[in-house]
Structure formats: structure tokens, C-alpha cells
XYZ file of C-alpha atoms in Angstrom:
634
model
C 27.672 -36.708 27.078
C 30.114 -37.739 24.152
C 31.471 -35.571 21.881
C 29.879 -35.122 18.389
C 32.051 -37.663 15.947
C 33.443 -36.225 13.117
C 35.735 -33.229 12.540
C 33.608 -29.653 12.628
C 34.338 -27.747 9.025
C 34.439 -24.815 10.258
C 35.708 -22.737 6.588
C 31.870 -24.079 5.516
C 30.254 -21.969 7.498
C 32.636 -19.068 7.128
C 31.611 -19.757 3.272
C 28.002 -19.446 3.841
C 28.262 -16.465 5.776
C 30.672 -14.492 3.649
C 28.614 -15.064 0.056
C 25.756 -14.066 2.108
C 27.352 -10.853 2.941
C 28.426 -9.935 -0.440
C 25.224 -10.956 -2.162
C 23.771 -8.363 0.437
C 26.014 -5.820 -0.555
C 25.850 -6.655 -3.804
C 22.337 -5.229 -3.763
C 23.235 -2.510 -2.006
C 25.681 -0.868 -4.492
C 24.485 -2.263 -7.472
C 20.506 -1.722 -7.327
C 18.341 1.742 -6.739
C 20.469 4.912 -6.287
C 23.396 2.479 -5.582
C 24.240 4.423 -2.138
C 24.632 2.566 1.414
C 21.744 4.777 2.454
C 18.440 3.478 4.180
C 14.961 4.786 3.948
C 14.577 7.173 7.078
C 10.805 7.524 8.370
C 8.811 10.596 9.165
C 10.402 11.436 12.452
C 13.645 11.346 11.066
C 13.216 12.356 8.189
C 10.247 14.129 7.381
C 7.518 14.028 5.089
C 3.936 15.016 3.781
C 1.150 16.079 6.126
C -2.035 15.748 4.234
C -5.389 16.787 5.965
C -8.638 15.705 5.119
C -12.407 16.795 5.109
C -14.793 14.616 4.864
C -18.635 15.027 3.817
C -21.554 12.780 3.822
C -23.911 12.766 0.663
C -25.334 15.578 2.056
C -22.565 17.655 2.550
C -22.825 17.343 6.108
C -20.527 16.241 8.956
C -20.227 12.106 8.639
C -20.777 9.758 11.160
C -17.778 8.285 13.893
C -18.753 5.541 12.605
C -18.087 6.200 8.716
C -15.252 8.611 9.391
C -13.444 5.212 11.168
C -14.244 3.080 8.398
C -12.893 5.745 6.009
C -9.598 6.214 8.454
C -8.824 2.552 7.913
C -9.461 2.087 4.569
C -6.659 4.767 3.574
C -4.655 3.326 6.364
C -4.676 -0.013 4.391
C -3.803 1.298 1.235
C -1.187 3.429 2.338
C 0.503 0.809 4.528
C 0.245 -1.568 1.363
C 3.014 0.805 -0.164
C 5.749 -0.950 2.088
C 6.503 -0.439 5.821
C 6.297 3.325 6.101
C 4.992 3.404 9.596
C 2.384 6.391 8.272
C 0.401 7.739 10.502
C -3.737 7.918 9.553
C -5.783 9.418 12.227
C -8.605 10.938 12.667
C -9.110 14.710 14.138
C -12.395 16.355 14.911
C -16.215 15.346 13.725
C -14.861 15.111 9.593
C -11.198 15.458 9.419
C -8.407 12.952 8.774
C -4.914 13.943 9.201
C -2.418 11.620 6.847
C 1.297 11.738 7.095
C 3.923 9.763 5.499
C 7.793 9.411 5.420
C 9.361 11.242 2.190
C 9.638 8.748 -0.911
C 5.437 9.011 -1.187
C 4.936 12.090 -3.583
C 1.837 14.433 -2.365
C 0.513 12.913 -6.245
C 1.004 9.366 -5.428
C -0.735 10.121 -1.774
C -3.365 11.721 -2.908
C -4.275 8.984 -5.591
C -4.087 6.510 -2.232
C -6.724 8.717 -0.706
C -9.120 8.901 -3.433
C -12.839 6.921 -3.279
C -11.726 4.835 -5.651
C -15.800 3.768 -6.344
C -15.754 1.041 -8.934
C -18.723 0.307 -11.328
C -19.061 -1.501 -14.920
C -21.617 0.353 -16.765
C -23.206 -0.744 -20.500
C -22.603 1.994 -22.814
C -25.455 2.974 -24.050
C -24.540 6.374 -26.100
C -21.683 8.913 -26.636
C -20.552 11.917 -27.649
C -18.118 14.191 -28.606
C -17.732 17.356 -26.625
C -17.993 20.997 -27.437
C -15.782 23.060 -25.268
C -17.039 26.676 -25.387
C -16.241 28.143 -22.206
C -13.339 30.893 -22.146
C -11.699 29.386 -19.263
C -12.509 26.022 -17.605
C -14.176 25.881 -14.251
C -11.898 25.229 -11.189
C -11.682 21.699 -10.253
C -13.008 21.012 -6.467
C -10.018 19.867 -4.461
C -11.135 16.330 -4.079
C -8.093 14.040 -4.593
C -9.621 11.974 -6.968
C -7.648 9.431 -8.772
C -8.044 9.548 -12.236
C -6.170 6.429 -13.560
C -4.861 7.017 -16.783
C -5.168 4.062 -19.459
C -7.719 2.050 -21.572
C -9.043 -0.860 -20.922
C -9.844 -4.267 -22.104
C -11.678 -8.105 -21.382
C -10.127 -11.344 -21.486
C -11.468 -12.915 -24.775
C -11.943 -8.918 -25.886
C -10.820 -7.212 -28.525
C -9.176 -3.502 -28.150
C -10.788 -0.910 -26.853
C -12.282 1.499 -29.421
C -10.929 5.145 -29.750
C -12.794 6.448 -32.373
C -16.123 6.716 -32.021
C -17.956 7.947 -34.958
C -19.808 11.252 -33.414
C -21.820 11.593 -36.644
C -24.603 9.074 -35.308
C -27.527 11.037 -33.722
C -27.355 9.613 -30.571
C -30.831 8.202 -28.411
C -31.326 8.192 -24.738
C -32.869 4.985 -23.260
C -35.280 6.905 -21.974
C -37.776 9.241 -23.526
C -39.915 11.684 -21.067
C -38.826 15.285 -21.763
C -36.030 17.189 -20.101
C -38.468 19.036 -18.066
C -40.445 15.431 -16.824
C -36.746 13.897 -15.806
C -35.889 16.360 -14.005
C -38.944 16.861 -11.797
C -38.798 12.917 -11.276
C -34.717 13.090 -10.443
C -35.972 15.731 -8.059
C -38.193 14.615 -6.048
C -37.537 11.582 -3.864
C -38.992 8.187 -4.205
C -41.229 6.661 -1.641
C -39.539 3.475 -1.274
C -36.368 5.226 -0.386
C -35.245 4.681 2.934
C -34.764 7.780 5.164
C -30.783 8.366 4.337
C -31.736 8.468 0.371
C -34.797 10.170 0.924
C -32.940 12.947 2.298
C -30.086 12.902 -0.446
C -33.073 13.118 -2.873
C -34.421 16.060 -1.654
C -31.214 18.035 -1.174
C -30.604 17.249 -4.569
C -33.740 18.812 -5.685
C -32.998 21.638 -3.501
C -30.134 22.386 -5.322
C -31.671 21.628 -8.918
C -34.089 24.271 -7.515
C -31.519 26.834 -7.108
C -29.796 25.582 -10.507
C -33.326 26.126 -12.207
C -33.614 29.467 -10.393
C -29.888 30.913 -11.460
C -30.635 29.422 -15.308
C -33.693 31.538 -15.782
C -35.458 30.850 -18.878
C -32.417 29.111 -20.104
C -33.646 25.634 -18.432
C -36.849 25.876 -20.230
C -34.654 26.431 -23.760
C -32.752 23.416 -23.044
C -35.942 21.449 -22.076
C -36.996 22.476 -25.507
C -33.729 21.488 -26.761
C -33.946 17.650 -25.687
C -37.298 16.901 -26.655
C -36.078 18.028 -29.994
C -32.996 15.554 -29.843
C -35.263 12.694 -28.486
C -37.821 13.118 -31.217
C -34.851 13.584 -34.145
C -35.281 16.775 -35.491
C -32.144 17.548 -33.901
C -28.859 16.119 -34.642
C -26.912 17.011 -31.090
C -23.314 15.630 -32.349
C -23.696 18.822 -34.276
C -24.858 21.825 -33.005
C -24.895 25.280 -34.835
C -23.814 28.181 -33.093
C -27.134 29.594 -32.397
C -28.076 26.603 -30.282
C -24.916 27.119 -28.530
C -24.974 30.749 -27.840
C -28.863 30.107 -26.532
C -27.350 27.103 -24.015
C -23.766 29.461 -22.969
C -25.193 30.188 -19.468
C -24.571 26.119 -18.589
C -21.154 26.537 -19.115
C -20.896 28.858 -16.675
C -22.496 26.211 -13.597
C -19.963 25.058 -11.321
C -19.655 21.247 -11.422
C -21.511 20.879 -8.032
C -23.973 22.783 -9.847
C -23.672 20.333 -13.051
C -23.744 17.194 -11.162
C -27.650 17.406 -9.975
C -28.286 17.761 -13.591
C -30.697 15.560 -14.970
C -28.620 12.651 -16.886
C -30.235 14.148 -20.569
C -29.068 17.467 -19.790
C -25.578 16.619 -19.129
C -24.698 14.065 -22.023
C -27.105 16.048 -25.014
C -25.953 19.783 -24.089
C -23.141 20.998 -26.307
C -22.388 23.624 -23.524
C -21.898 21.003 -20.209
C -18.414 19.999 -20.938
C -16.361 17.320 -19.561
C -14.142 19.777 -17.783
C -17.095 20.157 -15.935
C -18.660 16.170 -15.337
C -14.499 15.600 -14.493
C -14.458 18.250 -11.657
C -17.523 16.609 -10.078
C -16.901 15.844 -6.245
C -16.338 12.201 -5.608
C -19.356 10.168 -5.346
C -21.504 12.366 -8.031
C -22.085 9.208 -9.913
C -22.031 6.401 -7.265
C -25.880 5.359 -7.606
C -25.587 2.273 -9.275
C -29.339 2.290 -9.760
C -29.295 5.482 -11.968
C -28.034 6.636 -15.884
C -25.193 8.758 -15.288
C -22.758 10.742 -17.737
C -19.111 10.740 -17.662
C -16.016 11.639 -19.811
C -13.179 9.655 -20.588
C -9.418 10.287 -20.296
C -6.236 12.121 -22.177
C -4.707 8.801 -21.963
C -7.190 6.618 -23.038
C -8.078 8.658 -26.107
C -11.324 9.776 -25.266
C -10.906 12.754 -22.699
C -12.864 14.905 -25.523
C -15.650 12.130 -25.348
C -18.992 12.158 -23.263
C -20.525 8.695 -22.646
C -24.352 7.964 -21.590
C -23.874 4.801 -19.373
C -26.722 2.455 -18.162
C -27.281 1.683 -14.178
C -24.157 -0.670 -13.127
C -24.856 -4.145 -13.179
C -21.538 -4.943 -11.839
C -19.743 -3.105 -8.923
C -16.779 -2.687 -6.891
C -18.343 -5.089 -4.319
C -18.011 -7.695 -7.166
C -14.361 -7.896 -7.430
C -12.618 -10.316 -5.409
C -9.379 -9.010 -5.797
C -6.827 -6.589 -8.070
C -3.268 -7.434 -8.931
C -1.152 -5.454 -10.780
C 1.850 -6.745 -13.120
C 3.437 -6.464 -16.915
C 1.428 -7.824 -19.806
C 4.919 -9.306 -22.274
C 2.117 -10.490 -24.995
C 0.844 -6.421 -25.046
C 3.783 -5.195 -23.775
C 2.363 -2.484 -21.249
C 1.179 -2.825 -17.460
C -1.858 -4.425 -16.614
C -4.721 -4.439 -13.579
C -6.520 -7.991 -13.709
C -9.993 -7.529 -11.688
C -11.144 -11.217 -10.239
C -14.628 -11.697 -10.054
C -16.362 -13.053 -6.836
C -18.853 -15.989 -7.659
C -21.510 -13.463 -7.904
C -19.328 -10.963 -9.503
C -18.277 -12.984 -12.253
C -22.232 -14.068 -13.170
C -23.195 -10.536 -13.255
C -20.193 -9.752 -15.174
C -21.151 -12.183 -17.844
C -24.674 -11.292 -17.731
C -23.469 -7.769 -18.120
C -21.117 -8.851 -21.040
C -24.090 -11.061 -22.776
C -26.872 -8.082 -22.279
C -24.373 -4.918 -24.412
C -23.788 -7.703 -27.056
C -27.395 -8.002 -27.726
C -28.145 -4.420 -27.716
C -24.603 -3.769 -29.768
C -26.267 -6.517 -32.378
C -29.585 -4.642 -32.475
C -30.812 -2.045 -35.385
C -29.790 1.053 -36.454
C -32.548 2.549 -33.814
C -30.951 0.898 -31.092
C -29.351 3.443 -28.224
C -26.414 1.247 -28.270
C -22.905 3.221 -28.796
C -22.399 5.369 -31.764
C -19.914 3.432 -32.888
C -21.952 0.430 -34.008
C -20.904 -2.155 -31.487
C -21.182 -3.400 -27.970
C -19.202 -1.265 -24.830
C -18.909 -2.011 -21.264
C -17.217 0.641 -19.854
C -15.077 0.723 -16.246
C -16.299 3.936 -13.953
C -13.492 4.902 -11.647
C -15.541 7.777 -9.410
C -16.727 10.224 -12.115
C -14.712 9.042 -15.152
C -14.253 6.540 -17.382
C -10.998 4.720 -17.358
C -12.088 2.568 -20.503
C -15.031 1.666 -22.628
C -13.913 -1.732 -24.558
C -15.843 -3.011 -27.359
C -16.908 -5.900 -26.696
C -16.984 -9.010 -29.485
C -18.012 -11.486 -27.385
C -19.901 -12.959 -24.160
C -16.549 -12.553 -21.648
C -16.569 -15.700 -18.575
C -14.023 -14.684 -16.556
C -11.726 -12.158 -15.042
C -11.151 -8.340 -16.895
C -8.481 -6.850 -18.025
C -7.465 -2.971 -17.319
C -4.588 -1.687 -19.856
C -2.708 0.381 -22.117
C -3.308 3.731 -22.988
C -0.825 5.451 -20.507
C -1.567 2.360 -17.604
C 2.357 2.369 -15.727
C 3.726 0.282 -13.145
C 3.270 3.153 -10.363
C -0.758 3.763 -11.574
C -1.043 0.111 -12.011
C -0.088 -0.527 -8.431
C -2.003 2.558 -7.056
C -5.500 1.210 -8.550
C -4.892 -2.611 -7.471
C -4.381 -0.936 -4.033
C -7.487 1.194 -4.035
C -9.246 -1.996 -5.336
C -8.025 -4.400 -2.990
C -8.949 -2.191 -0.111
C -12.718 -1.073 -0.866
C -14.218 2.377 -1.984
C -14.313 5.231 0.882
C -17.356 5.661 2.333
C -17.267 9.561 2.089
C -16.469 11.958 -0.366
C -12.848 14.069 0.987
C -11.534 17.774 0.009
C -7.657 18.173 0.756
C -7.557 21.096 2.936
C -3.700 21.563 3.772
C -0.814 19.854 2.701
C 2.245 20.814 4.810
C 6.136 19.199 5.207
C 6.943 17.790 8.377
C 10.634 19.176 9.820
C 12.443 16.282 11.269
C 13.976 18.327 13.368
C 12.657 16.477 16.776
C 13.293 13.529 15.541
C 16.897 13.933 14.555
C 17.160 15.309 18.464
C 15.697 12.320 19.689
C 18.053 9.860 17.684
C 20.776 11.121 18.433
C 20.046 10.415 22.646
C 18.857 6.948 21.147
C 21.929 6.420 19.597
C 23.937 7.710 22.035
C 21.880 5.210 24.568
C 22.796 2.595 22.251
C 26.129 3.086 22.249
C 26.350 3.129 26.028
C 24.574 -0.437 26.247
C 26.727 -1.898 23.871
C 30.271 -0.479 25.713
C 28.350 -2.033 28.607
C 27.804 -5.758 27.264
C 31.169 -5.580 25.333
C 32.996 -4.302 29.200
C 31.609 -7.096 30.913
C 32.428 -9.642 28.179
C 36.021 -8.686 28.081
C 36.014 -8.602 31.885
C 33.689 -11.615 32.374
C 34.833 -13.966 29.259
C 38.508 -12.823 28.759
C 39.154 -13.564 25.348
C 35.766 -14.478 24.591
C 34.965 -11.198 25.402
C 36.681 -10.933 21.535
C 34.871 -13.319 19.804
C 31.073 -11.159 21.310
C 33.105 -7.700 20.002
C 33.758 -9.161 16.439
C 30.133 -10.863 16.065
C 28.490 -7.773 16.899
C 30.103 -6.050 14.156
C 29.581 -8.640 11.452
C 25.537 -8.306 13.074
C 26.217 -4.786 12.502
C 27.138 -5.505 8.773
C 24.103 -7.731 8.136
C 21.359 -5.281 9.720
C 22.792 -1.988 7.742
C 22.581 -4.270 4.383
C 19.364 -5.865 4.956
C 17.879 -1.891 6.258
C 19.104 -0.111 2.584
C 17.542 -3.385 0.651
C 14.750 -3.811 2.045
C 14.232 -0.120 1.587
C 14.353 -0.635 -2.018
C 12.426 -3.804 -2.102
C 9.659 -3.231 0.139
C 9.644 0.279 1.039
C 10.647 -0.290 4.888
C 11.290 2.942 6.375
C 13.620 3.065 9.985
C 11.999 5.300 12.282
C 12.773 5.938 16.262
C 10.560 3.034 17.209
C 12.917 0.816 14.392
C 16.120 1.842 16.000
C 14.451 1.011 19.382
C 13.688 -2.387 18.292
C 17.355 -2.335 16.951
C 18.922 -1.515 20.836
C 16.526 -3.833 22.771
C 17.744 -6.653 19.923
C 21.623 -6.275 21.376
C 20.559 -7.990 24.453
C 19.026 -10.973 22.837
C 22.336 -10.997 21.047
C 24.298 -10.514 24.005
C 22.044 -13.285 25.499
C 22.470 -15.936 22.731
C 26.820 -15.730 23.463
C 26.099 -15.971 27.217
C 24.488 -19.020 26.856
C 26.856 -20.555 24.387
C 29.531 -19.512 26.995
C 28.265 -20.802 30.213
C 27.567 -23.750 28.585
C 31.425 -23.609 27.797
C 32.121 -23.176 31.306
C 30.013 -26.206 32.790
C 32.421 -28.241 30.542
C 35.254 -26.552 31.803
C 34.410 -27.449 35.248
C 34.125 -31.282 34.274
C 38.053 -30.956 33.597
C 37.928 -30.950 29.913
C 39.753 -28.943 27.841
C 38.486 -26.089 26.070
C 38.848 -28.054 22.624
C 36.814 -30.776 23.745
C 34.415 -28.588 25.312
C 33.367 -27.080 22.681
C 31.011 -28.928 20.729
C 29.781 -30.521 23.803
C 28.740 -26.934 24.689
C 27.509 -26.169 21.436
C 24.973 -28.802 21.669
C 23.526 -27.886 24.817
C 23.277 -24.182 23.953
C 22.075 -24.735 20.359
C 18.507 -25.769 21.786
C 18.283 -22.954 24.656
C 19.300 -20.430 22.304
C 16.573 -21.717 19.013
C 13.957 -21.715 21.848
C 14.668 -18.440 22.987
C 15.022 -16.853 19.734
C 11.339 -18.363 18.670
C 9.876 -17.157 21.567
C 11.213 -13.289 20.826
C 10.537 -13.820 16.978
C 7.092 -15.128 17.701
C 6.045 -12.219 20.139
C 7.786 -9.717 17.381
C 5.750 -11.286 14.673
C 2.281 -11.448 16.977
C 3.197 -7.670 18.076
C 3.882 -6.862 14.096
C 0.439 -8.247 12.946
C -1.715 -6.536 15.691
C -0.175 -3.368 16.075
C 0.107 -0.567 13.769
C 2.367 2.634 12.844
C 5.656 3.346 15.388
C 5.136 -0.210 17.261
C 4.979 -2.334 13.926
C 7.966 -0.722 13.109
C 9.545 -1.796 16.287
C 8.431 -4.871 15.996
C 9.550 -5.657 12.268
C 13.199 -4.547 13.498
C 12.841 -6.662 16.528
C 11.977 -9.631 14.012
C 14.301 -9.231 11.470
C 17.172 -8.812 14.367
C 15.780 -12.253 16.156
C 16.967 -14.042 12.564
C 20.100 -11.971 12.258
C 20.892 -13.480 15.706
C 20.654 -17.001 14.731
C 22.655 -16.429 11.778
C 25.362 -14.607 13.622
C 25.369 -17.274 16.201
C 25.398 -20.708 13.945
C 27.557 -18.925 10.832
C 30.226 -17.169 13.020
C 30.045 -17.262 16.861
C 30.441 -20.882 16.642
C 32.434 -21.507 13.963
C 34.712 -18.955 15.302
C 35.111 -19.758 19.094
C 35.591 -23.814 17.387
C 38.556 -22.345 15.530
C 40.219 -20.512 18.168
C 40.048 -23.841 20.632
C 42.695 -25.099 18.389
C 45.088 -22.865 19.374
C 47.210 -22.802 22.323
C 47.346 -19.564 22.990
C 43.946 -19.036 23.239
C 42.694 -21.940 25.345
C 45.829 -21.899 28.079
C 44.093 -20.619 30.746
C 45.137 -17.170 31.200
C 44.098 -15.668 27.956
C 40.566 -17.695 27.936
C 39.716 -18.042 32.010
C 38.506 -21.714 31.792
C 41.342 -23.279 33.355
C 40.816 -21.467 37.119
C 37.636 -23.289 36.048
C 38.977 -26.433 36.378
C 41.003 -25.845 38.912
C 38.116 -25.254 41.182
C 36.624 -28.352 40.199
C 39.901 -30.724 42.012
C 40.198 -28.332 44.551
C 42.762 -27.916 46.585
C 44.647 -31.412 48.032
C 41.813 -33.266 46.022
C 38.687 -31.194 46.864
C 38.514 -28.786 50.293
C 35.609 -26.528 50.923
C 37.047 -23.788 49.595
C 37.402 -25.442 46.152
C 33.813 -26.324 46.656
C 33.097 -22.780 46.705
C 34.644 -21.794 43.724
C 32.586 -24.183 41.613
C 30.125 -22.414 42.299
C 31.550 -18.576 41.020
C 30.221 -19.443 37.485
């Protein structure tokens, strides 16, 4: 084989390799906390331990089958966060057990584990609320993410904030109080068996409601047909009507959710303390009116809106992204419409403007125009006017919106609605105090295989036993950089399985040199000198050593996208070692054993071994057996 023409510039690649190297830590000191510290994971650590309980509509124990779906849902959304290696399993017939590396807050996790049920709802009324309890009722632990912010459509002007309550408001529908809730409590016959069910446990519980209420119900039945009829004006109520409807303000909101829809949006004494403190999933009926407040953020926290059924759903959005809005200056969530999606968004957009556009009588919003507004579980994260027919994507903003909210909802989005409702029952810290046991025999097992290699390179190699020490340590350099950065960047946590991936890396290391070396060697043995040999070797090797380093970067990268938790962990460090090898190899290994071959004192063959090499290969007297058998030592 001839020699490669040309003379090898060997201060390139030292170039390359050292800008490299301070770019990394360039990041490192100069971005985050600016301290040479990587994210450690939950076994190192420690964390959050967040457990679950999950009930069906019924408020019974959920299905395997549900409980799974649920389990990877939250999985997805919490893995979306960066590489934190959380764990999400499942424990029992309803509980799921979540727990995460510190650097998630137990706010930021809970908002990952929230429904997240997504509906666009015309507005067809609203209301300002009348807060008259002495204290507010305690809010059901249910983890519910309230996203703060307004919103607004493309083609859309702002969303309005002051709603005129002056305006005696309408409901779309107009049976009595006492007729809507007899027909919300008794189930329909075309309801299939599941809803059937929920129907009648709700009207088991608006039986007990009805029960604890006394004659009260009947006074607010009363109360309604009055408002429907307009001889009452329920954006103002005097203080008789209110002292005659105090006993609602006393219902717990599991109590207030099987409501009828009239009672909650025209009583003065259902508050939005109340509707908020609903458990997840209160609303989720697309099919039926609902009520629900808005937020301190947005505006409107101290307004109660009467929506229509949901024309347009969750189901309907394609995807979420999150990013920063320079024209409004504030962070954004822009929803994209599936085919279907984005008719029935239109449609939905097309039908408020020509109820908005009606008379006075209309039961369009109290504020004179058309409002679509965005249900996130049982509140309203915006209700923009609308001054137009919108084709095309929306537009959640302002009003409090930040990048970490931004990014939470895109996630939840993105990754579907649970299918159950969840209480938090515990939320613990994890001690690391196993894990930092266990590193320290994994490092101290690391540390033994690397004296290992580095004693049989020096023993093996002679002086190229120097040239494996010195490329370790610059591969050292490059994965401690690359672990704090992509900390920062991606949230990449290193756990035990990381630092595994890490140790079983040093021998595909180790295994790139040897076969740069022995390739080194097999020119030796042809009688050439170690200058000459060099790129001849470097050739050979190059291919052997891309091939094998595909192979291990492919099975990391299969093993990364299939597994999950501890073993994608292992098999991201595995990965990103696999390319650290290759730039180790071609930047420095080569480079470096190319520049020593110039000297004299490191190719004679005492300090670098290859001359006993070629020795062997003339042999004694021109070639005896036993030279013959020394050939064959390598």
C-alpha cells in the first residue's frame, strides 16, 4: 500500500480540537449558575416523590387499562422536560407513583400531572361574581393546572377584560331551574352504559344536594325563572336575595359541580372559588352548557362565564409549540388545527360572530360582541373577542403567559388530556443517600478499569501506552463539559445507569487505540519505520474503527429510543461517548502519535517497541524458525 502523498498538518487538527474545547467551556462558566457542576439524577441526588390517586367519573377505582394510558401520558410530558430519567409507575388498582431528579419544583410537577382537558367553547353569557362566603371553601387536592394568561386568534383582536356586568344576562335555554335539573338528573336513553351510569350518580348526588338545601333549592328555582323571564336583573342582586340563597355558599365544590348549569352561572351565592375548586373533569362533556370562571392573570378571575357545548376540542389540535411573540412582546402557545380541527374551528369562529352581531335580546356576551373562549379543565384561560371569521391556527397569550407556563401547557397539549381525574396524596423527598453509596463503588470500579487499560498500554505499547493516558484525559475534558451543558440546555440529568454507560464507554475507547496500534505494528513488521508507518496504519484503522463506532452508536441510539428511565440514560451516555471517541481519535490520537513519529527519541526502538518488531520480521541469519515465531507475538 503507498503512503498517503502530501505532508499530514497535524497543528490543524490540534486547532479544531482546542477551539472546540474552549467553546465548551466557554458555556460552562459563562452560561446558567456559571459552576463546572452537572445535573445529578434522583439516585444521586434526590428529588420529589409525588403519589397519585386516580378516579373514574364515578369516583370509583379506574380500569388497568385507563390507569396505563394515564401512566404514560404523564410519563411523556414529564420526560419532554429534558432527560431526567423520572420514574412514572403505576402501584395498586388507582395509584401512580411519580418521581423526579431535583431541578422539577413539586409546582412545575404538579402542573405536568394535571388533565390538561382542552375545549373551545362560544360564550354565550357572563357575569360578575358576588363573593359572600366568610371564608372560601377548601380546594380538592387535584393538581390542576391553571395556566395563567389571556388569550387571543390570529386575525383577532385583544381579548376583552371588561365586561360590562350591567347587561341582564339570558340563558340559551329557558325551562325553569326546577325542569333542568330533573332533566340533568336523570340519564338519557341513548346513553351508552358508562354515561348512563355517570348520569345517575350525578343525580344521586343532586339528590343529596337537594336534600341538604331544604327549601332553599325551591327559592332558587323561584329565583331563575324570575331571571329568565326579566323581572330580575341577576348582575345585581339586593341583599335579601342573597341572604335567602347563603346556604349555596356553603356546598362544597363536589357538591356545586352537579349543579344544574342555571344555578351555577345566575346565583349570586355559587362563587368562582367554588366552580375553580371543582375536581378535574367537572366540565369535560363537550355535549353540555357548563359554567366556569376566569383567571387573576387574565383579568377576569372575579368573572363567571355561561359557555355553549364545545364545538372544538383538544382532539382537534394537531400540535402546541411554545415560543416569544417580539411583535406583542410576551410568550405565546400557538394551537395547530388538524384538518378537521381547523373547519370546526372556523365554523366555531363564523357561528359567535353571528350571534355577537345579533340584537340586543341575543344571549350573546354582555359585552356586546362575539367570544370564543379556551377551557383548560374547569377554567377559562381566555375569552377573546372575536372581530372576525379566524382560518387558521390560535393564539394563547399575555396576561401573565411566561416561558416556564408557556412550555408546561404546549407539553400537556402535545401529549393528550388524562383519562382520569387524580388527587395528590403524598409528596415526599427522596434521600440520595443509596445512591451516593452506590457511586462511589461505581466510581471506584471505574477507576480500577481504567488503571487496568492504562497498565497494559504502558506495558503492552511502551510509549504509546502515553499517547492512550493523555487521550483519555482530554476524553475526560470533553465528557465533563458536554455533561454541565447539556444540563443547562436540555435538562440531562447523570444518574448511576449514566455513569455506567460512561465506564462500559472506556473500553470502546480503549478499543479504538488498539486498533490504530496494531495496525501500527503490522507496518512495523513489513520493516518500515515508525514514520512511514504511520499513515499507512492510519488508513487501515480509520475504517475498522468508523465501523465499530456506528455499530455501538447505532445500538445506543436503538436502545435510547425503545427503552425508558435508568436504561435511556445509559444509553444516551453510551451515545454521546461513541462520538466523543471519534473525536478523540481523529482530533488527537492521530494527530498526536503522527507528531511524535518525527522524533527520534520516540520511534528508536526502545522507547516505542516497534523495532524488536522488525527485527522478528529478518530473523535471525535472514529468517530461522525462531524469527518465524516471533512474528507472530503481535
Amino acid at each position: 500500500m503507498a503512503a498517503p502523498s502530501g505532508q499530514f498538518k497535524v497543528s490543524r487538527y490540534f486547532l479544531v480540537l482546542a477551539v472546540i474545547l474552549v467553546g465548551l467551556y466557554t458555556l460552562v462558566f459563562l452560561t446558567g449558575d456559571k459552576k463546572p457542576h452537572p445535573r445529578l439524577g434522583l439516585d444521586l441526588r434526590g428529588g420529589t416523590s409525588m403519589t397519585l390517586s386516580a378516579s373514574n367519573q364515578l369516583g370509583k377505582a379506574p380500569t388497568a387499562q385507563s390507569l396505563g394510558q394515564a401512566r404514560q401520558i404523564i410519563a411523556n410530558r414529564v420526560n419532554a422536560t429534558g432527560v431526567t430519567e423520572a420514574e412514572v409507575v403505576t402501584e395498586g388498582n388507582n395509584n401512580i407513583v411519580v418521581n423526579v431528579a431535583r431541578g422539577i419544583t413539586e409546582d412545575k410537577l404538579k402542573q405536568l400531572v394535571a388533565p390538561a382537558q382542552l375545549n373551545f367553547r362560544e360564550v354565550k353569557s357572563q357575569l360578575s361574581d358576588h363573593p359572600v362566603s366568610t371564608s372560601s371553601p377548601s380546594p380538592s387536592a387535584s393538581g390542576s393546572a391553571k395556566p395563567s394568561g389571556s388569550a387571543s386568534a390570529k386575525a383577532s383582536a385583544t381579548p376583552s377584560a371588561k365586561a360590562s356586568p350591567s347587561r341582564s344576562a339570558k340563558a340559551s335555554t329557558s325551562p325553569s331551574a326546577k325542569a333542568s335539573a330533573s332533566a340533568s338528573a336523570s340519564p338519557a336513553a341513548s346513553l351508552n352504559p358508562s354515561q348512563s351510569a355517570a348520569a345517575a350518580d350525578a343525580a344521586k348526588r343532586l339528590a343529596a344536594v337537594q336534600q341538604k338545601l331544604g327549601s332553599t333549592y325551591a327559592i332558587a328555582g323561584q329565583y331563575i325563572s324570575a331571571v329568565q323571564q326579566g323581572q330580575v336583573d341577576p348582575s345585581n342582586p339586593d341583599a335579601n336575595t342573597i341572604s335567602l340563597l347563603r346556604p349555596f355558599a356553603d356546598l362544597s365544590p363536589d357538591e356545586v359541580a352537579v349543579l344544574p348549569p342555571q344555578l351555577q352561572f345566575y346565583l349570586p351565592t355559587v362563587e368562582c372559588s367554588q366552580l375553580n375548586a371543582r375536581q378535574p373533569g367537572s366540565i369535560s362533556d363537550p355535549a353540555q352548557q357548563v359554567i366556569a370562571c376566569g383567571t387573576a392573570a387574565g383579568g377576569d378571575a372575579d368573572r363567571k362565564y355561561l359557555l355553549d357545548v364545545a364545538k372544538v376540542t383538544g382532539t382537534d389540535v394537531k400540535s402546541a409549540t411554545s415560543g416569544f411573540d417580539t411583535n406583542q412582546g410576551g410568550w405565546i402557545v400557538t394551537l395547530k388545527f388538524t384538518s378537521k380541527g381547523g373547519s370546526r374551528w372556523t365554523s366555531l369562529t363564523d357561528q359567535a360572530m353571528k350571534d355577537g352581531s345579533g340584537s340586543s335580546s341575543s344571549s350573546s356576551s354582555s359585552s356586546g360582541g362575539a367570544q370564543v373562549a379556551i377551557v383548560l379543565d374547569n377554567t377559562v384561560v381566555s375569552a377573546p373577542q372575536i372581530q372576525q371569521v379566524i382560518v387558521g391556527d390560535a393564539v394563547i397569550n399575555g396576561g401573565g403567559i411566561n416561558e416556564q407556563s408557556s412550555g408546561i401547557l404546549a407539553t400537556q397539549l402535545n401529549y393528550g388530556s388524562l383519562p382520569l381525574s387524580f388527587s395528590i396524596q403524598s409528596v415526599d423527598s427522596v434521600s440520595p443517600t443509596l445512591g451516593s453509596q452506590q457511586l462511589e463503588y461505581g466510581l471506584l470500579a471505574g477507576a480500577i478499569g481504567l488503571i487496568l487499560v492504562v497498565a497494559y498500554c504502558l506495558f503492552y505499547y511502551r510509549a504509546l501506552g502515553l499517547v492512550v493516558i493523555a487521550s483519555l484525559v482530554v476524553s475526560a475534558a470533553l465528557v465533563f463539559g458536554s455533561l454541565v451543558v447539556l444540563g443547562r440546555i436540555m435538562g440531562f440529568t447523570l444518574s448511576l445507569a449514566g455513569i455506567a454507560g460512561f465506564i462500559v464507554a472506556i473500553g470502546i475507547t480503549a478499543d479504538s487505540f488498539v486498533v490504530f496500534f496494531e495496525r501500527l505494528k503490522d507496518e512495523a513488521k513489513e520493516g518500515r519505520t515508525m514514520r512511514s508507518s504511520v499513515p499507512r496504519a492510519w488508513v487501515r484503522a480509520r475504517r475498522t474503527i468508523l465501523s465499530a463506532d456506528a455499530v455501538s452508536f447505532l445500538a445506543a441510539a436503538i436502545l435510547y429510543w425503545l427503552a425508558a428511565g435508568a436504561v435511556k440514560g445509559f444509553a444516551f451516555t453510551l451515545g454521546l461517548s461513541t462520538i466523543l471517541d471519534l473525536l478523540i481519535v481523529f482530533l488527537f490520537t492521530h494527530p498526536l502519535v503522527a507528531l511524535l513519529s518525527r522524533s527520534n527519541t520516540f520511534s528508536s526502538p526502545r522507547v516505542s517497541g516497534l523495532g524488536a518488531l522488525r527485527a522478528a520480521k529478518a530473523g535471525p541469519a535472514g529468517g530461522t524458525r525462531f524469527g518465524t515465531v516471533r512474528t507472530k507475538e503481535s
